[in-house]
């Protein structure tokens, strides 16, 4: 689990910069020297900070609306309750980042290495995944003003953000769930999948990853 630099392995800051500006170089480096702890911690910290910048009253309002939609009376919100909401939101967001990284890396390993027969280890897929996850985590900081101004702590820039001509409903909900930074992250993961096994082209890897994202969006949109 050590993230110490070894000969030939770029330091963490270099890898993070390459993730944004030279993802192919980053993917090649982490496939050769699978390192994941530092990148994962950076993503968790970024998510925690961006969540902490959101006023807890916004999370409380989301809970109040959800309770009203279910026909329930929303609980009163005291100062202590708001503090607990902030603590659990910050901690939950950071932990969710870690859990999603481990689970999705396992899924990628299952699909690419075991089902499709690509070469590669779980550690390699995890290393690529956590570095790519820095992208949405970083942009979550930039989206804080948007979330505060809209009153939506989960607001994102998605494909649906540009489809203003669509009527509210299932189709628009699907497009709203296609987060642009997540698609960017998927493209970086696809580069990593290609580096793990050069027989797997970038295009086919991205299509498979996009199908994962689309399938999740199609399912979740039914409950919105």
PDB file of C-alpha atoms in Angstrom:
ATOM      1  CA  UNK A   1       0.000   0.000   0.000  1.00  0.00           C
ATOM      2  CA  UNK A   2       2.993   2.290   0.129  1.00  0.00           C
ATOM      3  CA  UNK A   3       2.930   5.215  -2.255  1.00  0.00           C
ATOM      4  CA  UNK A   4       6.648   5.994  -1.913  1.00  0.00           C
ATOM      5  CA  UNK A   5       8.396   6.864  -5.139  1.00  0.00           C
ATOM      6  CA  UNK A   6      10.468   4.059  -6.659  1.00  0.00           C
ATOM      7  CA  UNK A   7      13.001   4.388  -9.482  1.00  0.00           C
ATOM      8  CA  UNK A   8      11.167   5.074 -12.699  1.00  0.00           C
ATOM      9  CA  UNK A   9       7.914   6.000 -10.961  1.00  0.00           C
ATOM     10  CA  UNK A  10       6.948   9.701 -11.147  1.00  0.00           C
ATOM     11  CA  UNK A  11       6.169  11.440  -7.882  1.00  0.00           C
ATOM     12  CA  UNK A  12       2.528  11.990  -6.949  1.00  0.00           C
ATOM     13  CA  UNK A  13       2.351  15.692  -7.993  1.00  0.00           C
ATOM     14  CA  UNK A  14       3.775  14.801 -11.405  1.00  0.00           C
ATOM     15  CA  UNK A  15       1.260  11.990 -11.851  1.00  0.00           C
ATOM     16  CA  UNK A  16      -1.642  14.256 -10.914  1.00  0.00           C
ATOM     17  CA  UNK A  17      -0.551  16.940 -13.370  1.00  0.00           C
ATOM     18  CA  UNK A  18      -0.162  14.323 -16.079  1.00  0.00           C
ATOM     19  CA  UNK A  19      -3.674  13.055 -15.320  1.00  0.00           C
ATOM     20  CA  UNK A  20      -5.022  16.451 -16.357  1.00  0.00           C
ATOM     21  CA  UNK A  21      -2.635  17.451 -19.127  1.00  0.00           C
ATOM     22  CA  UNK A  22      -0.968  14.245 -20.342  1.00  0.00           C
ATOM     23  CA  UNK A  23      -3.214  11.324 -19.339  1.00  0.00           C
ATOM     24  CA  UNK A  24      -1.521   8.851 -21.670  1.00  0.00           C
ATOM     25  CA  UNK A  25       1.801   9.493 -19.944  1.00  0.00           C
ATOM     26  CA  UNK A  26       0.204   9.086 -16.519  1.00  0.00           C
ATOM     27  CA  UNK A  27      -1.516   5.858 -17.555  1.00  0.00           C
ATOM     28  CA  UNK A  28       1.717   4.357 -18.848  1.00  0.00           C
ATOM     29  CA  UNK A  29       3.524   5.284 -15.628  1.00  0.00           C
ATOM     30  CA  UNK A  30       0.956   3.895 -13.183  1.00  0.00           C
ATOM     31  CA  UNK A  31       0.515   0.701 -15.183  1.00  0.00           C
ATOM     32  CA  UNK A  32       4.261   0.062 -14.912  1.00  0.00           C
ATOM     33  CA  UNK A  33       4.402   1.176 -11.266  1.00  0.00           C
ATOM     34  CA  UNK A  34       0.891   0.738  -9.806  1.00  0.00           C
ATOM     35  CA  UNK A  35       0.513   3.345  -7.094  1.00  0.00           C
ATOM     36  CA  UNK A  36      -2.846   4.379  -5.744  1.00  0.00           C
ATOM     37  CA  UNK A  37      -2.814   5.474  -2.090  1.00  0.00           C
ATOM     38  CA  UNK A  38      -1.678   9.060  -2.629  1.00  0.00           C
ATOM     39  CA  UNK A  39      -4.065   9.752  -5.527  1.00  0.00           C
ATOM     40  CA  UNK A  40      -6.980   8.266  -3.607  1.00  0.00           C
ATOM     41  CA  UNK A  41      -6.245  10.399  -0.545  1.00  0.00           C
ATOM     42  CA  UNK A  42      -6.051  13.537  -2.711  1.00  0.00           C
ATOM     43  CA  UNK A  43      -9.462  12.774  -4.230  1.00  0.00           C
ATOM     44  CA  UNK A  44     -10.965  12.109  -0.814  1.00  0.00           C
ATOM     45  CA  UNK A  45      -9.600  15.378   0.567  1.00  0.00           C
ATOM     46  CA  UNK A  46     -10.871  17.362  -2.428  1.00  0.00           C
ATOM     47  CA  UNK A  47     -14.351  15.870  -2.096  1.00  0.00           C
ATOM     48  CA  UNK A  48     -14.349  16.509   1.655  1.00  0.00           C
ATOM     49  CA  UNK A  49     -13.335  20.158   1.174  1.00  0.00           C
ATOM     50  CA  UNK A  50     -15.873  20.817  -1.578  1.00  0.00           C
ATOM     51  CA  UNK A  51     -18.608  19.273   0.581  1.00  0.00           C
ATOM     52  CA  UNK A  52     -17.538  21.258   3.644  1.00  0.00           C
ATOM     53  CA  UNK A  53     -17.898  24.487   1.643  1.00  0.00           C
ATOM     54  CA  UNK A  54     -21.586  23.780   1.061  1.00  0.00           C
ATOM     55  CA  UNK A  55     -23.794  25.283   3.809  1.00  0.00           C
ATOM     56  CA  UNK A  56     -25.386  22.455   5.841  1.00  0.00           C
ATOM     57  CA  UNK A  57     -28.734  24.228   5.464  1.00  0.00           C
ATOM     58  CA  UNK A  58     -28.716  23.194   1.808  1.00  0.00           C
ATOM     59  CA  UNK A  59     -28.424  19.511   2.721  1.00  0.00           C
ATOM     60  CA  UNK A  60     -31.155  20.011   5.323  1.00  0.00           C
ATOM     61  CA  UNK A  61     -33.412  21.545   2.668  1.00  0.00           C
ATOM     62  CA  UNK A  62     -32.846  18.558   0.385  1.00  0.00           C
ATOM     63  CA  UNK A  63     -33.869  16.230   3.217  1.00  0.00           C
ATOM     64  CA  UNK A  64     -36.918  18.397   3.962  1.00  0.00           C
ATOM     65  CA  UNK A  65     -38.084  18.260   0.346  1.00  0.00           C
ATOM     66  CA  UNK A  66     -37.558  14.502   0.207  1.00  0.00           C
ATOM     67  CA  UNK A  67     -39.632  14.056   3.358  1.00  0.00           C
ATOM     68  CA  UNK A  68     -42.450  16.196   1.959  1.00  0.00           C
ATOM     69  CA  UNK A  69     -42.443  14.247  -1.315  1.00  0.00           C
ATOM     70  CA  UNK A  70     -42.922  11.046   0.693  1.00  0.00           C
ATOM     71  CA  UNK A  71     -45.785  12.606   2.595  1.00  0.00           C
ATOM     72  CA  UNK A  72     -43.822  12.805   5.831  1.00  0.00           C
ATOM     73  CA  UNK A  73     -43.310  15.721   8.199  1.00  0.00           C
ATOM     74  CA  UNK A  74     -39.704  16.955   8.017  1.00  0.00           C
ATOM     75  CA  UNK A  75     -37.894  16.849  11.364  1.00  0.00           C
ATOM     76  CA  UNK A  76     -36.931  20.167  12.990  1.00  0.00           C
ATOM     77  CA  UNK A  77     -33.392  21.287  12.252  1.00  0.00           C
ATOM     78  CA  UNK A  78     -31.480  22.492  15.297  1.00  0.00           C
ATOM     79  CA  UNK A  79     -27.915  23.796  15.290  1.00  0.00           C
ATOM     80  CA  UNK A  80     -26.710  20.427  16.574  1.00  0.00           C
ATOM     81  CA  UNK A  81     -28.537  18.662  13.750  1.00  0.00           C
ATOM     82  CA  UNK A  82     -26.970  20.950  11.172  1.00  0.00           C
ATOM     83  CA  UNK A  83     -23.513  20.250  12.608  1.00  0.00           C
ATOM     84  CA  UNK A  84     -24.158  16.512  12.363  1.00  0.00           C
ATOM     85  CA  UNK A  85     -25.354  16.927   8.789  1.00  0.00           C
ATOM     86  CA  UNK A  86     -22.112  18.710   7.915  1.00  0.00           C
ATOM     87  CA  UNK A  87     -19.966  16.037   9.596  1.00  0.00           C
ATOM     88  CA  UNK A  88     -21.766  13.121   7.980  1.00  0.00           C
ATOM     89  CA  UNK A  89     -21.885  14.825   4.575  1.00  0.00           C
ATOM     90  CA  UNK A  90     -18.157  15.545   4.575  1.00  0.00           C
ATOM     91  CA  UNK A  91     -17.154  12.131   5.910  1.00  0.00           C
ATOM     92  CA  UNK A  92     -19.703  10.311   3.759  1.00  0.00           C
ATOM     93  CA  UNK A  93     -18.577  12.008   0.569  1.00  0.00           C
ATOM     94  CA  UNK A  94     -14.930  11.162   1.182  1.00  0.00           C
ATOM     95  CA  UNK A  95     -15.670   7.552   2.125  1.00  0.00           C
ATOM     96  CA  UNK A  96     -17.993   7.157  -0.852  1.00  0.00           C
ATOM     97  CA  UNK A  97     -15.118   8.191  -3.121  1.00  0.00           C
ATOM     98  CA  UNK A  98     -12.953   5.400  -1.684  1.00  0.00           C
ATOM     99  CA  UNK A  99     -15.696   2.757  -1.823  1.00  0.00           C
ATOM    100  CA  UNK A 100     -16.627   3.619  -5.415  1.00  0.00           C
ATOM    101  CA  UNK A 101     -12.957   3.459  -6.457  1.00  0.00           C
ATOM    102  CA  UNK A 102     -12.475  -0.007  -4.963  1.00  0.00           C
ATOM    103  CA  UNK A 103     -15.757  -1.377  -6.288  1.00  0.00           C
ATOM    104  CA  UNK A 104     -15.421   0.023  -9.802  1.00  0.00           C
ATOM    105  CA  UNK A 105     -11.810  -1.168 -10.043  1.00  0.00           C
ATOM    106  CA  UNK A 106     -12.998  -4.633  -9.123  1.00  0.00           C
ATOM    107  CA  UNK A 107     -15.704  -4.425 -11.765  1.00  0.00           C
ATOM    108  CA  UNK A 108     -13.203  -3.298 -14.395  1.00  0.00           C
ATOM    109  CA  UNK A 109     -10.878  -6.152 -13.450  1.00  0.00           C
ATOM    110  CA  UNK A 110     -13.749  -8.630 -13.702  1.00  0.00           C
ATOM    111  CA  UNK A 111     -14.899  -7.385 -17.099  1.00  0.00           C
ATOM    112  CA  UNK A 112     -11.596  -6.702 -18.816  1.00  0.00           C
ATOM    113  CA  UNK A 113      -9.253  -9.263 -17.220  1.00  0.00           C
ATOM    114  CA  UNK A 114     -11.575 -12.186 -16.508  1.00  0.00           C
ATOM    115  CA  UNK A 115     -14.447 -11.912 -18.993  1.00  0.00           C
ATOM    116  CA  UNK A 116     -12.727 -10.295 -21.989  1.00  0.00           C
ATOM    117  CA  UNK A 117      -9.339 -11.927 -21.367  1.00  0.00           C
ATOM    118  CA  UNK A 118      -7.163  -8.801 -21.133  1.00  0.00           C
ATOM    119  CA  UNK A 119      -3.948  -8.920 -19.173  1.00  0.00           C
ATOM    120  CA  UNK A 120      -3.813  -6.893 -15.994  1.00  0.00           C
ATOM    121  CA  UNK A 121      -4.140  -6.975 -12.236  1.00  0.00           C
ATOM    122  CA  UNK A 122      -6.607  -5.409  -9.840  1.00  0.00           C
ATOM    123  CA  UNK A 123      -3.855  -3.121  -8.557  1.00  0.00           C
ATOM    124  CA  UNK A 124      -3.221  -1.778 -12.054  1.00  0.00           C
ATOM    125  CA  UNK A 125      -6.901  -1.053 -12.672  1.00  0.00           C
ATOM    126  CA  UNK A 126      -7.184   0.518  -9.224  1.00  0.00           C
ATOM    127  CA  UNK A 127      -4.155   2.729  -9.855  1.00  0.00           C
ATOM    128  CA  UNK A 128      -5.612   4.020 -13.115  1.00  0.00           C
ATOM    129  CA  UNK A 129      -9.063   4.444 -11.565  1.00  0.00           C
ATOM    130  CA  UNK A 130      -7.986   6.543  -8.566  1.00  0.00           C
ATOM    131  CA  UNK A 131      -5.840   8.841 -10.695  1.00  0.00           C
ATOM    132  CA  UNK A 132      -8.711   9.394 -13.133  1.00  0.00           C
ATOM    133  CA  UNK A 133     -11.049  10.049 -10.179  1.00  0.00           C
ATOM    134  CA  UNK A 134      -9.000  13.132  -9.312  1.00  0.00           C
ATOM    135  CA  UNK A 135     -10.649  14.891 -12.281  1.00  0.00           C
ATOM    136  CA  UNK A 136     -14.259  14.951 -10.965  1.00  0.00           C
ATOM    137  CA  UNK A 137     -12.958  15.454  -7.424  1.00  0.00           C
ATOM    138  CA  UNK A 138     -10.999  18.534  -8.500  1.00  0.00           C
ATOM    139  CA  UNK A 139     -13.875  19.993 -10.477  1.00  0.00           C
ATOM    140  CA  UNK A 140     -16.208  19.460  -7.521  1.00  0.00           C
ATOM    141  CA  UNK A 141     -14.294  22.360  -5.944  1.00  0.00           C
ATOM    142  CA  UNK A 142     -14.949  24.582  -8.970  1.00  0.00           C
ATOM    143  CA  UNK A 143     -18.654  23.698  -8.873  1.00  0.00           C
ATOM    144  CA  UNK A 144     -19.173  24.918  -5.300  1.00  0.00           C
ATOM    145  CA  UNK A 145     -20.341  28.418  -6.384  1.00  0.00           C
ATOM    146  CA  UNK A 146     -22.804  26.851  -8.847  1.00  0.00           C
ATOM    147  CA  UNK A 147     -24.187  24.539  -6.183  1.00  0.00           C
ATOM    148  CA  UNK A 148     -24.616  27.352  -3.693  1.00  0.00           C
ATOM    149  CA  UNK A 149     -26.259  29.674  -6.242  1.00  0.00           C
ATOM    150  CA  UNK A 150     -28.711  26.984  -7.412  1.00  0.00           C
ATOM    151  CA  UNK A 151     -29.385  25.613  -3.935  1.00  0.00           C
ATOM    152  CA  UNK A 152     -28.556  22.120  -5.210  1.00  0.00           C
ATOM    153  CA  UNK A 153     -25.603  20.504  -3.375  1.00  0.00           C
ATOM    154  CA  UNK A 154     -25.391  17.847  -6.099  1.00  0.00           C
ATOM    155  CA  UNK A 155     -25.453  20.185  -9.119  1.00  0.00           C
ATOM    156  CA  UNK A 156     -23.057  19.192 -11.894  1.00  0.00           C
ATOM    157  CA  UNK A 157     -22.185  20.089 -15.460  1.00  0.00           C
ATOM    158  CA  UNK A 158     -23.732  17.299 -17.475  1.00  0.00           C
ATOM    159  CA  UNK A 159     -24.844  16.551 -21.004  1.00  0.00           C
ATOM    160  CA  UNK A 160     -28.332  17.555 -19.862  1.00  0.00           C
ATOM    161  CA  UNK A 161     -27.071  21.016 -18.905  1.00  0.00           C
ATOM    162  CA  UNK A 162     -26.925  21.867 -22.620  1.00  0.00           C
ATOM    163  CA  UNK A 163     -30.200  20.207 -23.668  1.00  0.00           C
ATOM    164  CA  UNK A 164     -32.470  22.980 -22.452  1.00  0.00           C
ATOM    165  CA  UNK A 165     -34.946  22.237 -25.259  1.00  0.00           C
ATOM    166  CA  UNK A 166     -35.889  18.855 -23.756  1.00  0.00           C
ATOM    167  CA  UNK A 167     -39.040  18.547 -21.686  1.00  0.00           C
ATOM    168  CA  UNK A 168     -38.566  17.503 -18.039  1.00  0.00           C
ATOM    169  CA  UNK A 169     -38.859  13.750 -17.734  1.00  0.00           C
ATOM    170  CA  UNK A 170     -37.011  10.458 -17.962  1.00  0.00           C
ATOM    171  CA  UNK A 171     -34.914  11.262 -21.053  1.00  0.00           C
ATOM    172  CA  UNK A 172     -33.698  14.568 -19.646  1.00  0.00           C
ATOM    173  CA  UNK A 173     -32.943  12.888 -16.298  1.00  0.00           C
ATOM    174  CA  UNK A 174     -30.737  10.358 -18.100  1.00  0.00           C
ATOM    175  CA  UNK A 175     -28.762  13.120 -19.802  1.00  0.00           C
ATOM    176  CA  UNK A 176     -28.463  15.017 -16.519  1.00  0.00           C
ATOM    177  CA  UNK A 177     -26.819  11.972 -14.992  1.00  0.00           C
ATOM    178  CA  UNK A 178     -24.137  11.909 -17.700  1.00  0.00           C
ATOM    179  CA  UNK A 179     -21.664  14.110 -15.841  1.00  0.00           C
ATOM    180  CA  UNK A 180     -19.064  15.644 -18.165  1.00  0.00           C
ATOM    181  CA  UNK A 181     -16.211  15.275 -15.686  1.00  0.00           C
ATOM    182  CA  UNK A 182     -17.116  11.615 -15.195  1.00  0.00           C
ATOM    183  CA  UNK A 183     -17.013  11.092 -18.952  1.00  0.00           C
ATOM    184  CA  UNK A 184     -13.602  12.778 -19.019  1.00  0.00           C
ATOM    185  CA  UNK A 185     -12.515  10.472 -16.208  1.00  0.00           C
ATOM    186  CA  UNK A 186     -13.811   7.451 -18.155  1.00  0.00           C
ATOM    187  CA  UNK A 187     -11.714   8.497 -21.152  1.00  0.00           C
ATOM    188  CA  UNK A 188      -8.625   8.581 -18.927  1.00  0.00           C
ATOM    189  CA  UNK A 189      -9.472   5.141 -17.532  1.00  0.00           C
ATOM    190  CA  UNK A 190      -9.864   3.891 -21.104  1.00  0.00           C
ATOM    191  CA  UNK A 191      -6.318   5.083 -21.831  1.00  0.00           C
ATOM    192  CA  UNK A 192      -5.183   3.098 -18.794  1.00  0.00           C
ATOM    193  CA  UNK A 193      -7.036  -0.003 -19.948  1.00  0.00           C
ATOM    194  CA  UNK A 194      -5.254   0.321 -23.286  1.00  0.00           C
ATOM    195  CA  UNK A 195      -1.884   0.656 -21.530  1.00  0.00           C
ATOM    196  CA  UNK A 196      -2.571  -2.383 -19.349  1.00  0.00           C
ATOM    197  CA  UNK A 197      -3.122  -4.522 -22.436  1.00  0.00           C
ATOM    198  CA  UNK A 198      -2.186  -2.958 -25.772  1.00  0.00           C
ATOM    199  CA  UNK A 199      -4.463  -5.427 -27.569  1.00  0.00           C
ATOM    200  CA  UNK A 200      -7.400  -3.506 -26.116  1.00  0.00           C
ATOM    201  CA  UNK A 201      -7.895  -0.369 -28.165  1.00  0.00           C
ATOM    202  CA  UNK A 202      -8.763   2.933 -26.546  1.00  0.00           C
ATOM    203  CA  UNK A 203     -12.006   3.163 -28.531  1.00  0.00           C
ATOM    204  CA  UNK A 204     -13.373  -0.214 -27.479  1.00  0.00           C
ATOM    205  CA  UNK A 205     -12.336   0.392 -23.858  1.00  0.00           C
ATOM    206  CA  UNK A 206     -14.120   3.755 -23.782  1.00  0.00           C
ATOM    207  CA  UNK A 207     -17.281   2.299 -25.340  1.00  0.00           C
ATOM    208  CA  UNK A 208     -17.403  -0.389 -22.653  1.00  0.00           C
ATOM    209  CA  UNK A 209     -16.863   2.173 -19.879  1.00  0.00           C
ATOM    210  CA  UNK A 210     -19.462   4.499 -21.388  1.00  0.00           C
ATOM    211  CA  UNK A 211     -21.960   1.634 -21.466  1.00  0.00           C
ATOM    212  CA  UNK A 212     -21.389   1.192 -17.705  1.00  0.00           C
ATOM    213  CA  UNK A 213     -22.087   4.884 -17.141  1.00  0.00           C
ATOM    214  CA  UNK A 214     -25.130   4.890 -19.403  1.00  0.00           C
ATOM    215  CA  UNK A 215     -26.580   1.764 -17.773  1.00  0.00           C
ATOM    216  CA  UNK A 216     -26.296   3.345 -14.321  1.00  0.00           C
ATOM    217  CA  UNK A 217     -27.917   6.551 -15.614  1.00  0.00           C
ATOM    218  CA  UNK A 218     -30.790   4.622 -17.201  1.00  0.00           C
ATOM    219  CA  UNK A 219     -31.487   2.847 -13.926  1.00  0.00           C
ATOM    220  CA  UNK A 220     -31.154   5.818 -11.571  1.00  0.00           C
ATOM    221  CA  UNK A 221     -33.225   8.091 -13.837  1.00  0.00           C
ATOM    222  CA  UNK A 222     -36.270   5.889 -13.239  1.00  0.00           C
ATOM    223  CA  UNK A 223     -36.263   6.884  -9.589  1.00  0.00           C
ATOM    224  CA  UNK A 224     -35.967  10.644 -10.127  1.00  0.00           C
TER     225      UNK A 224
END
